[in-house]
Short mmCIF file of C-alpha atoms in Angstrom, two decimals:
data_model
loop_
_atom_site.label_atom_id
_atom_site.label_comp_id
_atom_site.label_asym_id
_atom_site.label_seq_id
_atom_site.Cartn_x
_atom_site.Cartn_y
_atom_site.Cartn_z
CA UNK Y 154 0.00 0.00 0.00
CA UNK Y 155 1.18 3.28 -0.74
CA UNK Y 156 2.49 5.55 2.04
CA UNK Y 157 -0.58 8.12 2.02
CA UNK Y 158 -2.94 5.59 1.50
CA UNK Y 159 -2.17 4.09 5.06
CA UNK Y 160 -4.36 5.00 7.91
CA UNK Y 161 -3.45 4.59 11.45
CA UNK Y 162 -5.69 4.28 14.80
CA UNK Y 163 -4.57 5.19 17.99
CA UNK Y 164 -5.53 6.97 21.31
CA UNK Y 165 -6.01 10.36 21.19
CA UNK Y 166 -3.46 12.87 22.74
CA UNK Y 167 -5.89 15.87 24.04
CA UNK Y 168 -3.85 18.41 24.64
CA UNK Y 169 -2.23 18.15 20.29
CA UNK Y 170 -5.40 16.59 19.29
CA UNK Y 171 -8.44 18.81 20.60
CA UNK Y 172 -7.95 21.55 18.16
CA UNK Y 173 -8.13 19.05 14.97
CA UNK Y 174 -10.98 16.54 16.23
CA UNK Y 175 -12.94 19.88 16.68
CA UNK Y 176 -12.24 20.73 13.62
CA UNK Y 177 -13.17 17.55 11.97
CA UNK Y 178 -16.52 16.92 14.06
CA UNK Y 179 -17.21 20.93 12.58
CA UNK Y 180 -16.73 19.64 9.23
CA UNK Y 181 -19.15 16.60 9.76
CA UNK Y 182 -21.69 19.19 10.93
CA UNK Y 183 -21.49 21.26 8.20
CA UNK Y 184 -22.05 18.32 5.88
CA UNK Y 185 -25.51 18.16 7.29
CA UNK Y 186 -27.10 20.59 5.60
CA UNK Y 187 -27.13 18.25 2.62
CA UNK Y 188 -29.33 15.23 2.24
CA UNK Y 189 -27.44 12.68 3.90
CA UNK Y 190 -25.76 12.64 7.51
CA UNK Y 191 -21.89 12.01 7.65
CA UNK Y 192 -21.32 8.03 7.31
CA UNK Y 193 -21.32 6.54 11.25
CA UNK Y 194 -23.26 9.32 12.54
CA UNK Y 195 -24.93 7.63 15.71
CA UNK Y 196 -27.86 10.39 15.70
CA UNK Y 197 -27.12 13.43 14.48
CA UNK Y 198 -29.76 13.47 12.00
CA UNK Y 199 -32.79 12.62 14.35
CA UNK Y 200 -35.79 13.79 12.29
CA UNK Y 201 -36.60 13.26 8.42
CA UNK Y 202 -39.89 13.98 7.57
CA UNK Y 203 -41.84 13.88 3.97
CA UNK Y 204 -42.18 17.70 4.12
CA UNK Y 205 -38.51 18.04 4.20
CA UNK Y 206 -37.77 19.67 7.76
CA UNK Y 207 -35.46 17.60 9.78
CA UNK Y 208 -34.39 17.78 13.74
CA UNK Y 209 -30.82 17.72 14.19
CA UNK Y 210 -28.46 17.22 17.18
CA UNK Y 211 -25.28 18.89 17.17
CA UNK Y 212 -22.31 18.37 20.02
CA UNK Y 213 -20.67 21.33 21.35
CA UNK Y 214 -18.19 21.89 23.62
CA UNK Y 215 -15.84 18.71 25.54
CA UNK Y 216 -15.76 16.18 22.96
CA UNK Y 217 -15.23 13.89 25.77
CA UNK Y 218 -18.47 14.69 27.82
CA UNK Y 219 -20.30 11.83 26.29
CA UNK Y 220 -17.87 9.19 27.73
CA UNK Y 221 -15.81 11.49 30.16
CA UNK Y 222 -18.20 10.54 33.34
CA UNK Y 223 -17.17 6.68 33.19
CA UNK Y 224 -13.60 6.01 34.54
CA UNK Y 225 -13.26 3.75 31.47
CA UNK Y 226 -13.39 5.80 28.19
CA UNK Y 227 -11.44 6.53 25.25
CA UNK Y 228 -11.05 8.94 22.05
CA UNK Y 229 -9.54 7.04 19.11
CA UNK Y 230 -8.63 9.08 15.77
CA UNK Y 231 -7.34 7.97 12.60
CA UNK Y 232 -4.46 9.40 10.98
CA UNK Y 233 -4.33 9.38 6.99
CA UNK Y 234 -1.18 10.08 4.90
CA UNK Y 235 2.44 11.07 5.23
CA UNK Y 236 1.04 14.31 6.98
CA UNK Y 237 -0.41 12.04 9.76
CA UNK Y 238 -3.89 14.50 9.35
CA UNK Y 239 -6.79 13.35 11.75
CA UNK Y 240 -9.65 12.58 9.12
CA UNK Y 241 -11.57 10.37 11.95
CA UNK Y 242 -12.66 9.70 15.57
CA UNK Y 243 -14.65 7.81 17.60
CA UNK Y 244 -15.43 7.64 21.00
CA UNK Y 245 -16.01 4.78 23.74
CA UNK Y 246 -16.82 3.84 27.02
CA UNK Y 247 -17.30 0.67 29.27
CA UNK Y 248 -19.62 0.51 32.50
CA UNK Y 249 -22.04 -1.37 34.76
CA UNK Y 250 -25.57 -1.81 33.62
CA UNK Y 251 -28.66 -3.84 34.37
CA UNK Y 252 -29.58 -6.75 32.26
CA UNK Y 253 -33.00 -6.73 32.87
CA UNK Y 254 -35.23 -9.58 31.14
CA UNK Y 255 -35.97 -11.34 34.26
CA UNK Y 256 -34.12 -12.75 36.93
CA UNK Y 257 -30.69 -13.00 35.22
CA UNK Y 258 -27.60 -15.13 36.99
CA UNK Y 259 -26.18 -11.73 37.06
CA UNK Y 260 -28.27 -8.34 37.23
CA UNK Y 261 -25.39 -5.96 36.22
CA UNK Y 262 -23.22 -6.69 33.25
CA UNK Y 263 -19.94 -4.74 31.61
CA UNK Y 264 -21.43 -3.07 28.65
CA UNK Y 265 -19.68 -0.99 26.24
CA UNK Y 266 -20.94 2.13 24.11
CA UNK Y 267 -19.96 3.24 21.04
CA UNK Y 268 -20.25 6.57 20.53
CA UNK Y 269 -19.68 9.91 17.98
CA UNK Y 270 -18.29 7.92 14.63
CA UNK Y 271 -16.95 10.90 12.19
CA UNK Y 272 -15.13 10.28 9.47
CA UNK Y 273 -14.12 13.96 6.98
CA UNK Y 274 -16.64 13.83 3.70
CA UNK Y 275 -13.44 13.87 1.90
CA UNK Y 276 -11.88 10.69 3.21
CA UNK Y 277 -15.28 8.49 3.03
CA UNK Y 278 -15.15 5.07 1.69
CA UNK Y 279 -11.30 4.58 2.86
CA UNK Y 280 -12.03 1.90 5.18
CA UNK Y 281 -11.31 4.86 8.12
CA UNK Y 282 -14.62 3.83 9.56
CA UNK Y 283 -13.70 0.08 9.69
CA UNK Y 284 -10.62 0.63 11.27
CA UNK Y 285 -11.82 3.05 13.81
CA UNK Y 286 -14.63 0.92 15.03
CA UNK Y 287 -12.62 -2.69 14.97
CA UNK Y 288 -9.86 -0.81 17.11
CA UNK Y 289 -12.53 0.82 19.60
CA UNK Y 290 -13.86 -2.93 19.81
CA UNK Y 291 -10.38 -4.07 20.92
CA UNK Y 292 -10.29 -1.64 23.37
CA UNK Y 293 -13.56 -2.52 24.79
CA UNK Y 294 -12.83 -6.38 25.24
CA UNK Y 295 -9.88 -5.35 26.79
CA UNK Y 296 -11.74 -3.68 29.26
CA UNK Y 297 -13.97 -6.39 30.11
CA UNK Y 298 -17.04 -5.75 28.35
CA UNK Y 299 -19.37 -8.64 27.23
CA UNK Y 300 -21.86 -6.47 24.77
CA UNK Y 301 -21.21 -3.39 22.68
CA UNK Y 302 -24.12 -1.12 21.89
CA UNK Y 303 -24.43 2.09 18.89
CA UNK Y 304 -27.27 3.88 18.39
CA UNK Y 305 -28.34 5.45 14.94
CA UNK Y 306 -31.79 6.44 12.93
CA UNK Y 307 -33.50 4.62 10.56
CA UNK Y 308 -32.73 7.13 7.94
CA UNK Y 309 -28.78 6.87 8.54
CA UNK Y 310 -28.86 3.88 6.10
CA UNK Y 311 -24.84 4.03 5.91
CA UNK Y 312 -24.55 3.68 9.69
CA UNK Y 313 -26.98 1.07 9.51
CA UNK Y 314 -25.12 -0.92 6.93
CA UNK Y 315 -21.53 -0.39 8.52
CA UNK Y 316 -22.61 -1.81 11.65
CA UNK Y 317 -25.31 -4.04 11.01
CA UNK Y 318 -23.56 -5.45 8.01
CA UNK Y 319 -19.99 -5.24 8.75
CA UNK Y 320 -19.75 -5.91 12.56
CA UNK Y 321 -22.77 -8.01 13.10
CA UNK Y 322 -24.35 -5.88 15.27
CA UNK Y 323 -28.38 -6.69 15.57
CA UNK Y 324 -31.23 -3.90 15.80
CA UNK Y 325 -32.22 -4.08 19.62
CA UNK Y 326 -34.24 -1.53 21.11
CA UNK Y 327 -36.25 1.55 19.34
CA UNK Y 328 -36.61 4.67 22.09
CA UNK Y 329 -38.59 7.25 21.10
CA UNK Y 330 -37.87 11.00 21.17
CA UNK Y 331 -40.59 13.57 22.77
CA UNK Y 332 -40.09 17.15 22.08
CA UNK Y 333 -41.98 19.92 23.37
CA UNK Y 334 -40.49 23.71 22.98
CA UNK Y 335 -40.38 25.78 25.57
CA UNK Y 336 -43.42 28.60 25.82
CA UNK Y 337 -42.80 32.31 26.51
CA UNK Y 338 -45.15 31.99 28.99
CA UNK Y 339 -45.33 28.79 31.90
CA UNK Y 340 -47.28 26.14 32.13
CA UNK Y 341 -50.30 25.85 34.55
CA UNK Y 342 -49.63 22.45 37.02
CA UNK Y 343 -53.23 22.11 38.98
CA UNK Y 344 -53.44 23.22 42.36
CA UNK Y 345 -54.36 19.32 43.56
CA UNK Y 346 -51.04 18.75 42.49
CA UNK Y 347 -47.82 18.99 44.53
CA UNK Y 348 -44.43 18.88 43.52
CA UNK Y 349 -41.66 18.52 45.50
CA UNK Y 350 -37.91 18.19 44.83
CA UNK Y 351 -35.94 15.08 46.23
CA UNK Y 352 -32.73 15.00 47.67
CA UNK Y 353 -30.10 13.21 45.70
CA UNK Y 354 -30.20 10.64 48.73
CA UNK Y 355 -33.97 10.59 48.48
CA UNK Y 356 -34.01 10.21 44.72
CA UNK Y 357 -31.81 7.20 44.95
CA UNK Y 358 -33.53 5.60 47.18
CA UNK Y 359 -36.86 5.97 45.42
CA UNK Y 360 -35.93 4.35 42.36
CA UNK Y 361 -34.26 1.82 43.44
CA UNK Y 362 -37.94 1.02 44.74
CA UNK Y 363 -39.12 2.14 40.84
CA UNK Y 364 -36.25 0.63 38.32
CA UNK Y 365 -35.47 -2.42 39.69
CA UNK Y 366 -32.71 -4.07 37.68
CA UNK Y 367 -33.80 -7.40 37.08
CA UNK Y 368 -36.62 -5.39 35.04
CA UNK Y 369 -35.12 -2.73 33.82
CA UNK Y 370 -32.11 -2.45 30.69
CA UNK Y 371 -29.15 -0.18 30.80
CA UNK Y 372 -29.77 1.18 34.59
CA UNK Y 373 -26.34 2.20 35.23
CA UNK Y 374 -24.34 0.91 38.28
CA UNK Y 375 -23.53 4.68 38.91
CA UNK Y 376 -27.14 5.76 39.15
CA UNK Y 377 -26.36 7.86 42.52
CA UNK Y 378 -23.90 9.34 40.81
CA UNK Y 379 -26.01 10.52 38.32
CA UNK Y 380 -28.78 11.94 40.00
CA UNK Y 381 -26.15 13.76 42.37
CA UNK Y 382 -24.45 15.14 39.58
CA UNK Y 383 -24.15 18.74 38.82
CA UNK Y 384 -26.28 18.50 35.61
CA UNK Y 385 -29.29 17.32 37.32
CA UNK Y 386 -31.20 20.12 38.41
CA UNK Y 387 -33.23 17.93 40.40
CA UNK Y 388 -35.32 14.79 40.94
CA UNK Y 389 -39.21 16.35 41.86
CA UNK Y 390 -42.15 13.79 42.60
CA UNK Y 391 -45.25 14.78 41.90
CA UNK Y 392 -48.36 13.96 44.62
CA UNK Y 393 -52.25 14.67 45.10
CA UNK Y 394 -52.96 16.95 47.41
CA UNK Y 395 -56.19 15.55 48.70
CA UNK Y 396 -56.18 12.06 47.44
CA UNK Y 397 -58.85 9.52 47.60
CA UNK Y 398 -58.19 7.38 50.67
CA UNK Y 399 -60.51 4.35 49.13
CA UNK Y 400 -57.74 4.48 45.82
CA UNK Y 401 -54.54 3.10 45.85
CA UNK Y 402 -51.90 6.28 46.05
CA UNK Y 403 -51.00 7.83 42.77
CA UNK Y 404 -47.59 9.80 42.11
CA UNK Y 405 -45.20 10.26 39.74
CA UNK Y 406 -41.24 11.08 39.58
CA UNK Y 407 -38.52 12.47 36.64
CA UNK Y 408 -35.46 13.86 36.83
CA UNK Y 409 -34.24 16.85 34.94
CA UNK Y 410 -30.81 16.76 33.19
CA UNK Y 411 -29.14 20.41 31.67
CA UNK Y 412 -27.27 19.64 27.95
CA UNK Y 413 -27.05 22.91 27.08
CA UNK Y 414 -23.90 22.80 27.49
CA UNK Y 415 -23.02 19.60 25.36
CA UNK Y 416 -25.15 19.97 22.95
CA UNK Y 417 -27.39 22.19 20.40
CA UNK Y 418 -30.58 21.09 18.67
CA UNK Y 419 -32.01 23.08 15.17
CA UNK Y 420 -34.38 22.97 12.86
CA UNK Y 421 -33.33 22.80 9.36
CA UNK Y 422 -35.91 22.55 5.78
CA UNK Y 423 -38.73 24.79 7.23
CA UNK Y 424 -40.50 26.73 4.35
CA UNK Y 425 -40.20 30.58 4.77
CA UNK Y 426 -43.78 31.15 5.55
CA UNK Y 427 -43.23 29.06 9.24
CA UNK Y 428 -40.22 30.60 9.61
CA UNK Y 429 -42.23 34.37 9.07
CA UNK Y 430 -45.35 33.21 10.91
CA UNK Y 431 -43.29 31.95 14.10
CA UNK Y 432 -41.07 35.40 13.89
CA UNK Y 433 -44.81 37.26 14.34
CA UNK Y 434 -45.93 34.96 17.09
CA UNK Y 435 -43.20 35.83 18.92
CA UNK Y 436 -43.15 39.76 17.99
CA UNK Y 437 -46.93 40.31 19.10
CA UNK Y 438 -45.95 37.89 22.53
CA UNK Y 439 -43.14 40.63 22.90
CA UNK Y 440 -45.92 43.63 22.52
CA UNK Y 441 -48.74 42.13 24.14
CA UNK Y 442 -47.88 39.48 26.81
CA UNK Y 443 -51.07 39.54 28.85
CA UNK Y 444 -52.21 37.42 25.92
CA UNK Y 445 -50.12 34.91 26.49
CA UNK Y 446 -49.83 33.91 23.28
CA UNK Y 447 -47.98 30.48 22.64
CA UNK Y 448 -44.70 31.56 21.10
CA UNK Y 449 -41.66 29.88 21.25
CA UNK Y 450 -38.05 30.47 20.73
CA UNK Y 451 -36.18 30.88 17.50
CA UNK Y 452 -35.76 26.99 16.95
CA UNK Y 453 -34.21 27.97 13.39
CA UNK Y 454 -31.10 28.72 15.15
CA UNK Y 455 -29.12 26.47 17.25
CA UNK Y 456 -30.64 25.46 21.20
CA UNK Y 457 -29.96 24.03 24.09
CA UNK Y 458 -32.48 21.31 25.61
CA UNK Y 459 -33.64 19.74 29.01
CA UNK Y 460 -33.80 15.95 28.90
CA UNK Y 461 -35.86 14.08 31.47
CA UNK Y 462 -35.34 11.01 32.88
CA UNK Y 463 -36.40 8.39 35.27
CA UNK Y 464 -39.74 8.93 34.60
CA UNK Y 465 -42.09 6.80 36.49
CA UNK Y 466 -45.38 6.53 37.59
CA UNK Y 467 -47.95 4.71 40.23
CA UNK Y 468 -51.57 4.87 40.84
CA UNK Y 469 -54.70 5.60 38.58
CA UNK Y 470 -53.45 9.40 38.84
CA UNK Y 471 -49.64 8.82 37.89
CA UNK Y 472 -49.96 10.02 34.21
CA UNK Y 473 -52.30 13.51 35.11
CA UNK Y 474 -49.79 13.82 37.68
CA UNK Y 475 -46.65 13.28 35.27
CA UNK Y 476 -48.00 15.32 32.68
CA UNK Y 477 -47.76 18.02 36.00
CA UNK Y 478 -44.36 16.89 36.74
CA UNK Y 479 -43.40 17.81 32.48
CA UNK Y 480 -45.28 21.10 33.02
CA UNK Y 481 -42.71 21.85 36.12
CA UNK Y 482 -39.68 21.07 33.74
CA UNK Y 483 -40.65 23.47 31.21
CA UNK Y 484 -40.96 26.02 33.86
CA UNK Y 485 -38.07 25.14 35.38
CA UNK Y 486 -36.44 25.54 31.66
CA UNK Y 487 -37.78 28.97 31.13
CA UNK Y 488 -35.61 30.34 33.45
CA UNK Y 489 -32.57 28.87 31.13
CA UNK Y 490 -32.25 31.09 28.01
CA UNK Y 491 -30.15 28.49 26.38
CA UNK Y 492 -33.16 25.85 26.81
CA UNK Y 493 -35.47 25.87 23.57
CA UNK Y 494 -37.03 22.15 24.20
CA UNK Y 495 -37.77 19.71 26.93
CA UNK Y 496 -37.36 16.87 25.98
CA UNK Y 497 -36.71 12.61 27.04
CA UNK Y 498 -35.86 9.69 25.16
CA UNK Y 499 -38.09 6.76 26.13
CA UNK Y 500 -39.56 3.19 25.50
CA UNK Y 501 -42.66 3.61 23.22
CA UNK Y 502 -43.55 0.49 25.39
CA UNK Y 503 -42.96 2.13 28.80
CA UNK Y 504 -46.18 3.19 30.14
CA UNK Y 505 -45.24 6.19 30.90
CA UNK Y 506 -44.13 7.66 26.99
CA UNK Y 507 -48.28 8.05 26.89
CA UNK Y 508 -48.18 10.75 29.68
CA UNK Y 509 -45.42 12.74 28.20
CA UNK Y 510 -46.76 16.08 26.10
CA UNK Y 511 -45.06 16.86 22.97
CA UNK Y 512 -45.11 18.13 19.60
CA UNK Y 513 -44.85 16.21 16.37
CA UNK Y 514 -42.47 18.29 14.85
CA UNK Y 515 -39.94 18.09 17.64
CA UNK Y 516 -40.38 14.25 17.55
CA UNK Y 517 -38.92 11.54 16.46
CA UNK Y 518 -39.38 7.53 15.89
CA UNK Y 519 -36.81 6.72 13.96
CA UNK Y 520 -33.93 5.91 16.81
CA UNK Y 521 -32.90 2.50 16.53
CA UNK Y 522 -29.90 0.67 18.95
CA UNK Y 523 -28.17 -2.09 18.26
CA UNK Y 524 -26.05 -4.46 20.18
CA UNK Y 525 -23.33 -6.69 20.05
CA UNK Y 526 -22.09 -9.32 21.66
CA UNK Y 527 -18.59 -9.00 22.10
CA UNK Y 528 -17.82 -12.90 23.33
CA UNK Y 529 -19.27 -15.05 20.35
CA UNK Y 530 -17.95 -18.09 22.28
CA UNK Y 531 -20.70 -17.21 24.80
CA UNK Y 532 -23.75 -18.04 22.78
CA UNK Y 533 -25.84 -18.42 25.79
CA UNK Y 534 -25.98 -14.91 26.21
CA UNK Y 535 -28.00 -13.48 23.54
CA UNK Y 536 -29.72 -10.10 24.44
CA UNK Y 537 -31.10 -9.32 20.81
CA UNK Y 538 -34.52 -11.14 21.85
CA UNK Y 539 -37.69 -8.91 22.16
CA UNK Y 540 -38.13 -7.44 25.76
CA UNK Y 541 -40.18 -9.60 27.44
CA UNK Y 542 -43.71 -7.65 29.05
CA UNK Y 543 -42.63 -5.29 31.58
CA UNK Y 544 -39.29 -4.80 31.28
CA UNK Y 545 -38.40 -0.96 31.14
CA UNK Y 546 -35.65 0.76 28.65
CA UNK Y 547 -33.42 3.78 30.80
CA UNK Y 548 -32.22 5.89 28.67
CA UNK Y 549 -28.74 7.86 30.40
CA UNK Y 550 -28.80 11.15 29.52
CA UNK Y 551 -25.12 11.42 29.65
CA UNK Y 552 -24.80 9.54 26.42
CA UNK Y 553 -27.77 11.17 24.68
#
């Protein structure tokens, strides 16, 4: 092989390498203004729809903050050519997670996540992809993990094909994402509802009660961690203030997580006449806000979200009182300028997706993950077999 035809894979050096993988992952980004998304994109693209707006997801900042909260994690890039230029990256991480499915022989196991694939739409079709992935597998072996998981959209067919063709990884679970931007104005939350806010002690505690892990997927090990971490603005449970003693008791719980800072949502295909007619919604709101009319931000520019998670419910009340709990998030969000949408990625099985208010445009069914297992001699452990009833999907928000 020719000298600058040989790509090489190794572990990337952040203090030489952060300016260029910036730089890279801002060329990806820019390529999505055309029709496709850049080849290994693992969501990116979230939204296609026949009128030809799209919802797209955009990192920002740390290019590590995906994987960085995990002790294990790792940024590979690829090096092309005599110059040694970085034309791709990926990112991974290994950690504890329920199994879920049941009583398992072990409810935890060591599962690795693939994440942020980018290879520079000038170096596509090189095999950078291959080698970037196949290395990050390596890696993850060597750190003791029995599955691998990637998430992507249906519409990413080239993602699809890489890894489902390529790697023999298997379509596994299909989380939905609920969108809902944020008003000018807050959102009413009855007055036989109280909400309260839960200590990260408290919050613990209660789920553990609500996500058990022999019925629940991908609950991480760390979930104290997580709810005590400094971009969870808070777990808040949701009550009836005079219930009805002859019921069983009805509440509901979510936790709010902050990405503004790690990533930026936008809109991209709207026709001029939406973009004009949300532009005067928001103008009159500015003149005359004891209507309260329903504007919202200008989602034609980049945003910042809230994603919830954890949600839960219990009782014949838990969904009104959930649908309360999402009305306290988006005023809670109001008070962020950076935060456009609330938001949560969740199980269209899960009982509670039904409860959660959003809008069709900030939606999206298309997210598909798919798994791996990373020990073929182990064919005992297959987890590419439907859910069975029950089981519950957690979504981290740290990898969205």
């Amino acid at each position: 092989m020719e000298e600058w035809k040989v790509v090489r894979v190794r572990e990337a050096d952040m203090e030489k390498d952060l300016p260029a993988v910036e730089e890279l992952e801002h060329r990806c980004q820019v390529g999505l203004c055309g029709d496709t998304a850049p080849t290994g994109d693992d969501g990116v693209a979230k939204k296609k729809k026949e009128e030809g707006m799209s919802l797209c997801v955009e990192q920002i900042g740390d290019p590590l903050a995906r994987v960085r909260h995990t002790p294990e994690h790792v940024m590979l890039v690829a090096e092309f050519g005599e110059g040694k230029e970085i034309v791709g990256v990926i990112k991974a991480c290994v950690k504890m997670v329920s199994r879920g499915g049941g009583k398992q022989p072990k409810p935890y196991v060591k599962v690795a996540y693939l994440l942020g694939l980018r290879v520079s739409p000038s170096h596509r079709r090189l095999g950078i992809g291959t080698a970037l992935v196949r290395r990050a597998e390596e890696w993850c072996r060597a750190m003791g993990a029995a599955h691998a998981t990637m998430a992507t959209t249906t519409s990413n067919a080239a993602s699809l094909a890489l890894f489902t063709g390529r790697f023999g990884y298997a379509p596994f679970r299909r989380p939905e994402f609920l969108g809902r931007p944020v008003h000018a104005h807050g959102l009413h939350v009855p007055r036989g509802h109280q909400v309260f806010e839960l200590s990260p002690e408290m919050a613990a505690a209660a789920y553990a009660r609500q996500l058990p892990p022999q019925d629940t997927e991908f609950l991480p090990a760390d979930m104290p961690a997580l709810l005590a971490h400094k971009l969870t603005l808070g777990t808040f449970v949701a009550v009836e203030s005079n219930p009805d003693q002859s019921l069983p008791p009805s509440f509901a719980v979510l936790s709010i997580w902050d990405s503004t800072r790690s990533l930026r949502l936008r809109v991209r295909g709207a026709p001029a006449l939406l973009r004009a007619s949300l532009a005067a919604l928001r103008a009159l709101d500015r003149a005359a806000p004891w209507m309260r009319l329903p504007s919202i931000p200008d989602i034609f520019r980049p945003f910042g979200t809230y994603l919830l998670y954890g949600l839960r419910t219990s009782g014949p009340e838990g969904p009104a009182l959930l649908r309360s709990l999402c009305h306290h998030a988006h005023n809670v969000a109001r008070k962020n300028p950076a935060c456009a949408v609330v938001a949560v990625d969740i199980s269209p099985d899960d009982p509670a997706a039904a409860a959660v208010p959003r809008w069709r445009r900030f939606s999206c069914d298309e997210d598909v993950w798919c798994i791996k297992n990373l020990n073929p001699a182990d064919n005992a452990d297959d987890w590419t077999a439907p859910a069975p009833p029950g089981n519950l999907l957690f979504v981290d928000p740290r990898e969205f």
